Amino acid sequence: MESTEHIGRRQTATERRRRELLEAAERIVLRDGPDASMNAIAAEAGITKPILYRHFGDKGGLYRALAVRHTDALLANLATALDAPVLRRDRVEATLDAYLLAIEARPQVYRFLMHPSDEDNASESGFDVGRHSAPLLRRLGEELAKVITDRLDLGPGGELTARVWGHGIVGMMQHAGDWWLRERPCSREQLVKQLADLLWGQLAAVDDRADGPGF
């Protein structure tokens, strides 16, 4: 029977190998965007595709692992922006800017996470980016709703209002950011101010929760 110590070492080695494979996948995604293939990722990692499948199951499994990795990093950046010791309007702008900066800094990763490619339909068993990206956006919406609930006094029915606002803001950021990244019709700073203007009505009027950190 395996000792607890041996099992722990084996789990640690597996986690380390999985992290190395994700880093190899990221390098290919940064190069190829939504055209990143399992063959290219396996070659970058120095393994065969069946071994890659053994770790992630299929491209959907790899996608989900990369999505969690990047969503965690994005949420940490959004939390930092929301906790900045500045006026609420400035925090709103900083939060919008954190999202836009993330997709601007790594556009190929964003495209891989949000947009399908012809290769996906032809050679990856019908991999559907839209089906896999929806949980990522839902998670962002729910996390933002929690922040709003904790920080703003929305009165009766406030939890529902917070969820509507959270998902609405994420949807706005995602679609406006997608359009902006494709067309670059203005600077990031201009887009941030325009989106903040759009949000500012109710956000400017509602009070902070007395027992919360403020929004």
Coordinates of N, CA and C in Angstrom, one line a residue:
M1 N 0.8 -1.2 0.0 CA 0.0 0.0 0.0 C 0.9 1.2 0.0
E2 N 0.5 2.2 -0.8 CA 1.4 3.4 -1.0 C 1.3 4.2 0.3
S3 N 2.4 4.8 0.7 CA 2.4 5.7 1.9 C 1.8 7.0 1.5
T4 N 1.4 7.8 2.5 CA 0.8 9.1 2.3 C 1.9 10.0 1.7
E5 N 3.1 9.8 2.1 CA 4.2 10.7 1.6 C 4.5 10.4 0.1
H6 N 4.4 9.1 -0.3 CA 4.6 8.8 -1.7 C 3.5 9.3 -2.5
I7 N 2.3 9.2 -2.0 CA 1.1 9.7 -2.8 C 1.3 11.2 -3.0
G8 N 1.7 11.9 -1.9 CA 1.9 13.3 -2.0 C 2.9 13.7 -3.0
R9 N 4.0 13.0 -3.0 CA 5.1 13.3 -4.0 C 4.6 13.1 -5.4
R10 N 3.8 12.0 -5.6 CA 3.3 11.7 -6.9 C 2.3 12.8 -7.4
Q11 N 1.5 13.3 -6.5 CA 0.5 14.3 -6.8 C 1.2 15.6 -7.1
T12 N 2.3 15.9 -6.4 CA 3.1 17.1 -6.6 C 3.7 17.0 -8.0
A13 N 4.3 15.9 -8.3 CA 4.9 15.7 -9.7 C 3.9 15.9 -10.8
T14 N 2.7 15.3 -10.6 CA 1.6 15.4 -11.6 C 1.2 16.9 -11.7
E15 N 1.1 17.6 -10.6 CA 0.7 19.0 -10.7 C 1.8 19.8 -11.4
R16 N 3.0 19.5 -11.1 CA 4.1 20.2 -11.7 C 4.2 20.0 -13.2
R17 N 3.9 18.7 -13.6 CA 3.9 18.4 -15.0 C 2.7 19.1 -15.7
R18 N 1.6 19.1 -15.1 CA 0.4 19.8 -15.7 C 0.7 21.3 -15.9
R19 N 1.4 21.9 -14.9 CA 1.7 23.3 -15.0 C 2.7 23.5 -16.1
E20 N 3.6 22.6 -16.3 CA 4.6 22.7 -17.5 C 3.8 22.6 -18.8
L21 N 2.9 21.7 -18.9 CA 2.1 21.6 -20.1 C 1.3 22.8 -20.4
L22 N 0.7 23.4 -19.3 CA -0.1 24.6 -19.5 C 0.8 25.8 -20.0
E23 N 2.0 25.8 -19.5 CA 2.9 26.9 -19.9 C 3.3 26.7 -21.4
A24 N 3.5 25.4 -21.8 CA 3.8 25.1 -23.2 C 2.6 25.5 -24.1
A25 N 1.4 25.2 -23.6 CA 0.2 25.6 -24.3 C 0.0 27.1 -24.5
E26 N 0.4 27.8 -23.4 CA 0.3 29.3 -23.5 C 1.3 29.8 -24.5
R27 N 2.4 29.2 -24.6 CA 3.4 29.7 -25.6 C 2.8 29.5 -27.0
I28 N 2.2 28.4 -27.3 CA 1.6 28.2 -28.6 C 0.4 29.1 -28.8
V29 N -0.4 29.3 -27.8 CA -1.6 30.2 -27.9 C -1.1 31.6 -28.2
L30 N -0.1 32.1 -27.5 CA 0.5 33.4 -27.8 C 0.9 33.6 -29.2
R31 N 1.4 32.5 -29.8 CA 1.9 32.5 -31.2 C 0.7 32.4 -32.2
D32 N -0.2 31.4 -31.9 CA -1.2 31.1 -32.9 C -2.6 31.5 -32.6
G33 N -2.9 32.0 -31.4 CA -4.2 32.5 -31.1 C -5.2 31.3 -31.2
P34 N -6.4 31.6 -31.7 CA -7.4 30.5 -31.8 C -7.1 29.4 -32.7
D35 N -6.0 29.5 -33.5 CA -5.6 28.4 -34.4 C -4.6 27.4 -33.7
A36 N -4.4 27.7 -32.4 CA -3.5 26.7 -31.6 C -4.1 25.3 -31.7
S37 N -3.3 24.4 -32.0 CA -3.8 23.0 -32.1 C -3.1 22.1 -31.1
M38 N -3.8 21.0 -30.8 CA -3.2 20.0 -29.8 C -1.9 19.5 -30.3
N39 N -1.8 19.3 -31.7 CA -0.5 18.8 -32.2 C 0.6 19.7 -31.9
A40 N 0.4 21.1 -32.2 CA 1.4 22.1 -31.9 C 1.8 22.1 -30.5
I41 N 0.8 22.1 -29.6 CA 1.0 22.1 -28.2 C 1.8 20.9 -27.7
A42 N 1.5 19.7 -28.2 CA 2.2 18.5 -27.8 C 3.6 18.6 -28.3
A43 N 3.9 19.1 -29.5 CA 5.2 19.3 -30.0 C 6.0 20.3 -29.2
E44 N 5.4 21.4 -28.8 CA 6.1 22.4 -27.9 C 6.5 21.8 -26.6
A45 N 5.6 20.9 -26.1 CA 5.9 20.3 -24.8 C 6.8 19.1 -24.9
G46 N 7.1 18.6 -26.1 CA 8.0 17.5 -26.3 C 7.4 16.2 -26.0
I47 N 6.1 16.1 -26.2 CA 5.4 14.8 -25.9 C 4.5 14.5 -27.1
T48 N 3.8 13.4 -27.1 CA 2.9 13.0 -28.1 C 1.5 13.5 -27.7
K49 N 0.6 13.6 -28.7 CA -0.7 14.1 -28.4 C -1.5 13.2 -27.5
P50 N -1.4 11.8 -27.6 CA -2.1 11.0 -26.6 C -1.7 11.3 -25.2
I51 N -0.4 11.6 -24.9 CA 0.0 12.0 -23.6 C -0.7 13.3 -23.1
L52 N -0.8 14.3 -24.1 CA -1.5 15.5 -23.8 C -2.9 15.2 -23.4
Y53 N -3.6 14.4 -24.2 CA -5.0 14.0 -23.9 C -5.1 13.3 -22.5
R54 N -4.1 12.6 -22.2 CA -4.1 11.9 -20.9 C -4.2 12.9 -19.7
H55 N -3.6 14.1 -19.9 CA -3.6 15.1 -18.8 C -4.9 15.9 -18.9
F56 N -5.4 16.2 -20.1 CA -6.5 17.2 -20.2 C -7.8 16.6 -20.8
G57 N -7.7 15.4 -21.3 CA -8.9 14.7 -21.9 C -9.1 15.1 -23.4
D58 N -9.3 16.4 -23.7 CA -9.4 16.8 -25.1 C -9.1 18.3 -25.1
K59 N -9.4 19.0 -26.2 CA -9.1 20.4 -26.3 C -10.0 21.2 -25.3
G60 N -11.2 20.7 -25.1 CA -12.1 21.3 -24.1 C -11.5 21.4 -22.8
G61 N -10.9 20.2 -22.4 CA -10.2 20.2 -21.0 C -9.0 21.1 -20.9
L62 N -8.2 21.2 -22.0 CA -7.1 22.1 -22.0 C -7.6 23.5 -22.0
Y63 N -8.7 23.8 -22.8 CA -9.2 25.2 -22.8 C -9.7 25.6 -21.4
R64 N -10.4 24.7 -20.7 CA -10.9 25.0 -19.4 C -9.8 25.3 -18.4
A65 N -8.7 24.5 -18.5 CA -7.5 24.7 -17.6 C -6.9 26.1 -17.8
L66 N -6.8 26.4 -19.1 CA -6.2 27.8 -19.5 C -7.2 28.9 -19.0
A67 N -8.5 28.6 -19.2 CA -9.4 29.7 -18.8 C -9.4 29.9 -17.4
V68 N -9.3 28.9 -16.5 CA -9.2 29.1 -15.1 C -8.0 29.9 -14.7
R69 N -6.9 29.5 -15.3 CA -5.6 30.2 -15.1 C -5.7 31.7 -15.4
H70 N -6.3 32.0 -16.5 CA -6.3 33.4 -16.9 C -7.4 34.2 -16.2
T71 N -8.5 33.5 -15.9 CA -9.6 34.1 -15.2 C -9.2 34.5 -13.8
D72 N -8.4 33.5 -13.1 CA -7.9 33.8 -11.8 C -7.0 35.1 -11.8
A73 N -6.1 35.2 -12.8 CA -5.3 36.3 -12.9 C -6.1 37.6 -13.1
L74 N -7.1 37.5 -14.0 CA -7.9 38.7 -14.3 C -8.7 39.1 -13.1
L75 N -9.2 38.2 -12.3 CA -10.0 38.5 -11.1 C -9.1 39.2 -10.1
A76 N -7.9 38.7 -10.0 CA -6.9 39.3 -9.0 C -6.7 40.8 -9.4
N77 N -6.5 41.1 -10.7 CA -6.3 42.4 -11.2 C -7.5 43.3 -11.0
L78 N -8.7 42.8 -11.2 CA -9.9 43.5 -11.0 C -10.1 43.9 -9.5
A79 N -9.7 42.9 -8.6 CA -9.8 43.1 -7.2 C -8.9 44.2 -6.7
T80 N -7.7 44.2 -7.3 CA -6.7 45.3 -7.0 C -7.2 46.6 -7.4
A81 N -7.8 46.7 -8.6 CA -8.4 48.0 -9.0 C -9.6 48.4 -8.1
L82 N -10.4 47.5 -7.7 CA -11.5 47.8 -6.9 C -11.1 48.3 -5.5
D83 N -9.9 47.8 -5.0 CA -9.5 48.1 -3.7 C -8.6 49.4 -3.7
A84 N -8.4 50.0 -4.8 CA -7.5 51.2 -4.8 C -8.1 52.3 -4.0
P85 N -7.2 53.0 -3.2 CA -7.7 54.1 -2.3 C -8.0 55.4 -3.0
V86 N -9.0 55.3 -3.9 CA -9.3 56.5 -4.7 C -10.8 56.7 -4.7
L87 N -11.3 57.7 -5.3 CA -12.8 57.9 -5.4 C -13.4 56.8 -6.2
R88 N -14.7 56.6 -6.0 CA -15.5 55.5 -6.6 C -15.4 55.6 -8.2
R89 N -15.6 56.8 -8.7 CA -15.5 56.9 -10.2 C -14.1 56.5 -10.7
D90 N -13.1 56.8 -10.0 CA -11.7 56.4 -10.4 C -11.6 54.9 -10.3
R91 N -12.2 54.3 -9.3 CA -12.2 52.8 -9.1 C -12.9 52.1 -10.3
V92 N -14.0 52.7 -10.7 CA -14.8 52.1 -11.8 C -13.9 52.2 -13.1
E93 N -13.3 53.3 -13.3 CA -12.4 53.4 -14.5 C -11.3 52.5 -14.4
A94 N -10.7 52.3 -13.2 CA -9.5 51.4 -13.0 C -9.9 50.0 -13.3
T95 N -11.1 49.6 -12.9 CA -11.6 48.2 -13.1 C -11.8 48.0 -14.6
L96 N -12.5 48.9 -15.3 CA -12.7 48.8 -16.7 C -11.3 48.7 -17.4
D97 N -10.4 49.5 -17.0 CA -9.1 49.6 -17.6 C -8.3 48.3 -17.4
A98 N -8.5 47.7 -16.2 CA -7.8 46.4 -15.9 C -8.2 45.3 -16.9
Y99 N -9.5 45.3 -17.2 CA -10.0 44.3 -18.1 C -9.4 44.5 -19.5
L100 N -9.6 45.8 -20.0 CA -9.1 46.1 -21.3 C -7.6 45.9 -21.5
L101 N -6.9 46.3 -20.4 CA -5.4 46.1 -20.5 C -5.0 44.6 -20.6
A102 N -5.8 43.8 -19.9 CA -5.5 42.3 -20.0 C -5.7 41.8 -21.4
I103 N -6.8 42.2 -22.1 CA -7.0 41.7 -23.4 C -6.1 42.4 -24.4
E104 N -5.7 43.6 -24.2 CA -4.7 44.3 -25.1 C -3.3 43.7 -24.9
A105 N -2.9 43.3 -23.7 CA -1.6 42.8 -23.5 C -1.4 41.4 -24.1
R106 N -2.5 40.6 -24.1 CA -2.4 39.2 -24.6 C -3.5 38.9 -25.5
P107 N -3.6 39.6 -26.6 CA -4.7 39.5 -27.5 C -4.9 38.1 -28.1
Q108 N -3.8 37.4 -28.3 CA -3.9 36.0 -28.8 C -4.6 35.1 -27.8
V109 N -4.2 35.2 -26.5 CA -4.9 34.4 -25.5 C -6.4 34.7 -25.5
Y110 N -6.7 36.0 -25.5 CA -8.1 36.4 -25.5 C -8.8 35.8 -26.7
R111 N -8.3 35.8 -27.9 CA -8.9 35.3 -29.0 C -9.1 33.8 -28.9
F112 N -8.1 33.1 -28.4 CA -8.2 31.7 -28.2 C -9.3 31.3 -27.2
L113 N -9.5 32.2 -26.2 CA -10.5 31.9 -25.2 C -11.9 32.3 -25.6
M114 N -12.0 33.2 -26.6 CA -13.3 33.8 -26.9 C -13.8 33.5 -28.4
H115 N -12.9 33.1 -29.3 CA -13.2 33.0 -30.7 C -12.8 31.7 -31.3
P116 N -13.7 31.1 -32.1 CA -13.4 29.8 -32.7 C -12.5 30.0 -33.9
S117 N -11.9 28.9 -34.4 CA -11.2 29.0 -35.7 C -11.7 27.9 -36.6
D118 N -11.3 28.1 -37.9 CA -11.8 27.1 -38.8 C -11.2 25.7 -38.5
E119 N -10.0 25.7 -37.9 CA -9.3 24.4 -37.6 C -10.1 23.7 -36.5
D120 N -10.7 24.4 -35.6 CA -11.5 23.8 -34.5 C -12.6 23.0 -35.1
N121 N -13.3 23.6 -36.1 CA -14.5 23.0 -36.7 C -14.0 21.8 -37.5
A122 N -12.9 21.9 -38.2 CA -12.5 20.9 -39.1 C -11.8 19.7 -38.5
S123 N -10.9 19.9 -37.4 CA -10.1 18.9 -37.0 C -10.0 18.6 -35.5
E124 N -10.8 19.3 -34.7 CA -10.8 19.1 -33.3 C -12.2 18.6 -32.8
S125 N -12.8 17.8 -33.6 CA -14.1 17.2 -33.2 C -15.2 18.2 -32.9
G126 N -15.2 19.3 -33.7 CA -16.3 20.3 -33.5 C -16.1 21.1 -32.2
F127 N -14.9 21.3 -31.8 CA -14.7 22.1 -30.6 C -15.4 23.4 -30.7
D128 N -16.3 23.8 -29.7 CA -17.1 24.9 -29.7 C -16.7 25.9 -28.6
V129 N -16.0 27.0 -29.1 CA -15.4 27.9 -28.1 C -16.6 28.6 -27.4
G130 N -17.7 29.0 -28.1 CA -18.8 29.6 -27.5 C -19.3 28.8 -26.3
R131 N -19.4 27.5 -26.4 CA -19.9 26.7 -25.4 C -19.0 26.7 -24.2
H132 N -17.7 26.8 -24.4 CA -16.7 26.7 -23.3 C -16.5 28.1 -22.7
S133 N -16.7 29.2 -23.5 CA -16.4 30.5 -23.0 C -17.5 31.0 -22.1
A134 N -18.7 30.5 -22.3 CA -19.9 31.0 -21.5 C -19.6 30.8 -20.0
P135 N -19.1 29.7 -19.5 CA -18.9 29.5 -18.1 C -17.9 30.5 -17.6
L136 N -16.9 30.9 -18.4 CA -15.9 31.9 -18.0 C -16.5 33.2 -17.7
L137 N -17.4 33.6 -18.6 CA -18.1 34.9 -18.5 C -19.1 34.9 -17.3
R138 N -19.7 33.8 -17.1 CA -20.6 33.6 -16.0 C -19.9 33.8 -14.7
R139 N -18.7 33.2 -14.6 CA -17.9 33.3 -13.4 C -17.5 34.7 -13.1
L140 N -17.1 35.4 -14.2 CA -16.7 36.8 -14.0 C -17.9 37.6 -13.5
G141 N -19.1 37.4 -14.1 CA -20.3 38.1 -13.7 C -20.7 37.8 -12.2
E142 N -20.6 36.5 -11.8 CA -21.0 36.2 -10.4 C -20.0 36.8 -9.4
E143 N -18.7 36.7 -9.8 CA -17.7 37.3 -8.9 C -17.9 38.8 -8.7
L144 N -18.2 39.5 -9.8 CA -18.4 40.9 -9.7 C -19.7 41.2 -8.9
A145 N -20.7 40.4 -9.1 CA -21.9 40.5 -8.3 C -21.7 40.4 -6.8
K146 N -20.8 39.5 -6.4 CA -20.4 39.4 -5.0 C -19.8 40.6 -4.5
V147 N -18.9 41.2 -5.3 CA -18.2 42.4 -4.9 C -19.3 43.5 -4.7
I148 N -20.2 43.7 -5.6 CA -21.2 44.7 -5.5 C -22.1 44.5 -4.3
T149 N -22.5 43.2 -4.1 CA -23.3 42.9 -2.9 C -22.6 43.3 -1.6
D150 N -21.3 43.0 -1.5 CA -20.6 43.3 -0.3 C -20.3 44.7 -0.1
R151 N -20.3 45.5 -1.1 CA -19.9 46.9 -1.0 C -21.0 48.0 -1.1
L152 N -22.1 47.7 -1.8 CA -23.1 48.7 -2.0 C -24.4 48.3 -1.3
D153 N -25.1 49.3 -0.7 CA -26.3 49.2 -0.1 C -27.4 49.3 -1.1
L154 N -27.9 48.2 -1.6 CA -28.9 48.2 -2.7 C -30.3 48.0 -2.2
G155 N -30.4 47.9 -0.9 CA -31.8 47.8 -0.3 C -32.4 46.4 -0.6
P156 N -33.8 46.4 -0.4 CA -34.5 45.1 -0.7 C -34.3 44.6 -2.1
G157 N -34.1 43.3 -2.3 CA -33.8 42.8 -3.6 C -32.4 43.1 -4.1
G158 N -31.5 43.5 -3.2 CA -30.2 44.0 -3.6 C -29.4 42.9 -4.2
E159 N -29.5 41.7 -3.8 CA -28.7 40.6 -4.4 C -29.0 40.4 -5.8
L160 N -30.3 40.4 -6.2 CA -30.7 40.3 -7.6 C -30.2 41.4 -8.4
T161 N -30.3 42.7 -7.9 CA -29.8 43.8 -8.6 C -28.3 43.7 -8.8
A162 N -27.6 43.2 -7.8 CA -26.1 43.0 -7.9 C -25.8 42.1 -9.0
R163 N -26.5 41.0 -9.1 CA -26.3 40.0 -10.2 C -26.6 40.6 -11.6
V164 N -27.7 41.3 -11.7 CA -28.0 42.0 -12.9 C -26.8 42.9 -13.3
W165 N -26.4 43.7 -12.4 CA -25.3 44.7 -12.7 C -24.0 43.9 -13.0
G166 N -23.7 42.9 -12.2 CA -22.4 42.2 -12.4 C -22.4 41.6 -13.8
H167 N -23.4 40.8 -14.2 CA -23.4 40.2 -15.5 C -23.5 41.3 -16.6
G168 N -24.3 42.3 -16.4 CA -24.4 43.4 -17.4 C -23.1 44.1 -17.6
I169 N -22.3 44.4 -16.5 CA -21.0 45.0 -16.7 C -20.0 44.1 -17.4
V170 N -20.0 42.8 -17.1 CA -19.1 41.9 -17.7 C -19.5 41.8 -19.2
G171 N -20.8 41.7 -19.5 CA -21.2 41.6 -20.9 C -20.8 42.9 -21.7
M172 N -20.9 44.0 -21.1 CA -20.5 45.3 -21.7 C -19.0 45.3 -21.9
M173 N -18.3 44.9 -20.9 CA -16.8 44.9 -21.1 C -16.4 44.0 -22.2
Q174 N -17.0 42.8 -22.2 CA -16.5 41.7 -23.1 C -16.8 42.2 -24.6
H175 N -18.1 42.6 -24.8 CA -18.4 43.0 -26.2 C -17.8 44.3 -26.6
A176 N -17.7 45.3 -25.8 CA -17.1 46.5 -26.1 C -15.6 46.3 -26.3
G177 N -15.0 45.5 -25.5 CA -13.6 45.2 -25.6 C -13.3 44.4 -26.9
D178 N -14.1 43.5 -27.2 CA -14.0 42.7 -28.5 C -14.0 43.6 -29.7
W179 N -15.0 44.5 -29.7 CA -15.1 45.4 -30.8 C -13.9 46.4 -30.9
W180 N -13.4 46.8 -29.7 CA -12.3 47.8 -29.7 C -11.0 47.1 -30.1
L181 N -10.8 45.8 -29.6 CA -9.6 45.1 -30.0 C -9.5 44.8 -31.5
R182 N -10.6 44.6 -32.1 CA -10.7 44.3 -33.6 C -10.4 45.6 -34.4
E183 N -11.1 46.7 -34.0 CA -11.1 47.9 -34.8 C -10.2 49.0 -34.4
R184 N -9.9 49.1 -33.1 CA -9.1 50.2 -32.5 C -9.6 51.5 -32.9
P185 N -10.9 51.9 -32.7 CA -11.4 53.1 -33.1 C -11.0 54.3 -32.2
C186 N -10.5 54.0 -31.0 CA -10.1 55.1 -30.1 C -9.0 54.5 -29.2
S187 N -8.5 55.3 -28.3 CA -7.5 54.8 -27.3 C -8.2 54.1 -26.2
R188 N -7.4 53.3 -25.5 CA -8.0 52.5 -24.4 C -8.6 53.5 -23.3
E189 N -7.9 54.6 -23.1 CA -8.3 55.6 -22.1 C -9.6 56.2 -22.5
Q190 N -9.8 56.5 -23.8 CA -11.1 57.0 -24.3 C -12.2 56.0 -24.1
L191 N -12.0 54.8 -24.4 CA -13.0 53.8 -24.2 C -13.4 53.6 -22.7
V192 N -12.4 53.6 -21.9 CA -12.7 53.5 -20.4 C -13.6 54.6 -20.0
K193 N -13.3 55.8 -20.3 CA -14.1 57.0 -19.9 C -15.5 56.9 -20.5
Q194 N -15.7 56.5 -21.7 CA -17.0 56.4 -22.3 C -17.8 55.3 -21.6
L195 N -17.2 54.2 -21.3 CA -17.9 53.1 -20.6 C -18.3 53.5 -19.2
A196 N -17.3 54.2 -18.5 CA -17.6 54.6 -17.2 C -18.8 55.6 -17.2
D197 N -18.8 56.5 -18.2 CA -19.9 57.4 -18.3 C -21.3 56.7 -18.4
L198 N -21.3 55.6 -19.2 CA -22.5 54.8 -19.4 C -22.9 54.2 -18.0
L199 N -22.0 53.7 -17.2 CA -22.3 53.1 -16.0 C -22.7 54.0 -14.8
W200 N -22.3 55.3 -15.0 CA -22.2 56.1 -13.8 C -23.5 56.5 -13.1
G201 N -24.6 56.4 -13.8 CA -25.9 56.9 -13.3 C -26.2 56.3 -11.9
Q202 N -26.6 55.0 -11.9 CA -26.9 54.4 -10.6 C -25.8 54.2 -9.7
L203 N -24.6 53.9 -10.2 CA -23.4 53.7 -9.4 C -23.0 55.0 -8.6
A204 N -23.3 56.1 -9.2 CA -23.0 57.4 -8.5 C -24.0 57.7 -7.4
A205 N -25.2 57.2 -7.6 CA -26.3 57.5 -6.6 C -26.4 56.6 -5.4
V206 N -26.0 55.3 -5.5 CA -26.2 54.4 -4.4 C -25.1 54.6 -3.4
D207 N -25.5 54.3 -2.1 CA -24.6 54.5 -1.0 C -23.8 53.2 -0.8
D208 N -22.6 53.4 -0.2 CA -21.8 52.2 0.2 C -22.5 51.5 1.4
R209 N -22.3 50.2 1.6 CA -22.8 49.5 2.8 C -22.0 50.0 4.0
A210 N -22.7 50.2 5.1 CA -22.1 50.7 6.3 C -21.0 49.8 6.8
D211 N -21.2 48.4 6.6 CA -20.3 47.4 7.1 C -19.3 46.9 6.0
G212 N -19.3 47.5 4.9 CA -18.5 47.1 3.8 C -17.3 47.9 3.5
P213 N -16.4 47.5 2.6 CA -15.1 48.2 2.3 C -15.4 49.4 1.4
G214 N -16.6 49.5 0.8 CA -16.8 50.6 -0.1 C -16.6 50.2 -1.5
F215 N -17.3 50.9 -2.4 CA -17.1 50.7 -3.9 C -16.7 52.0 -4.5

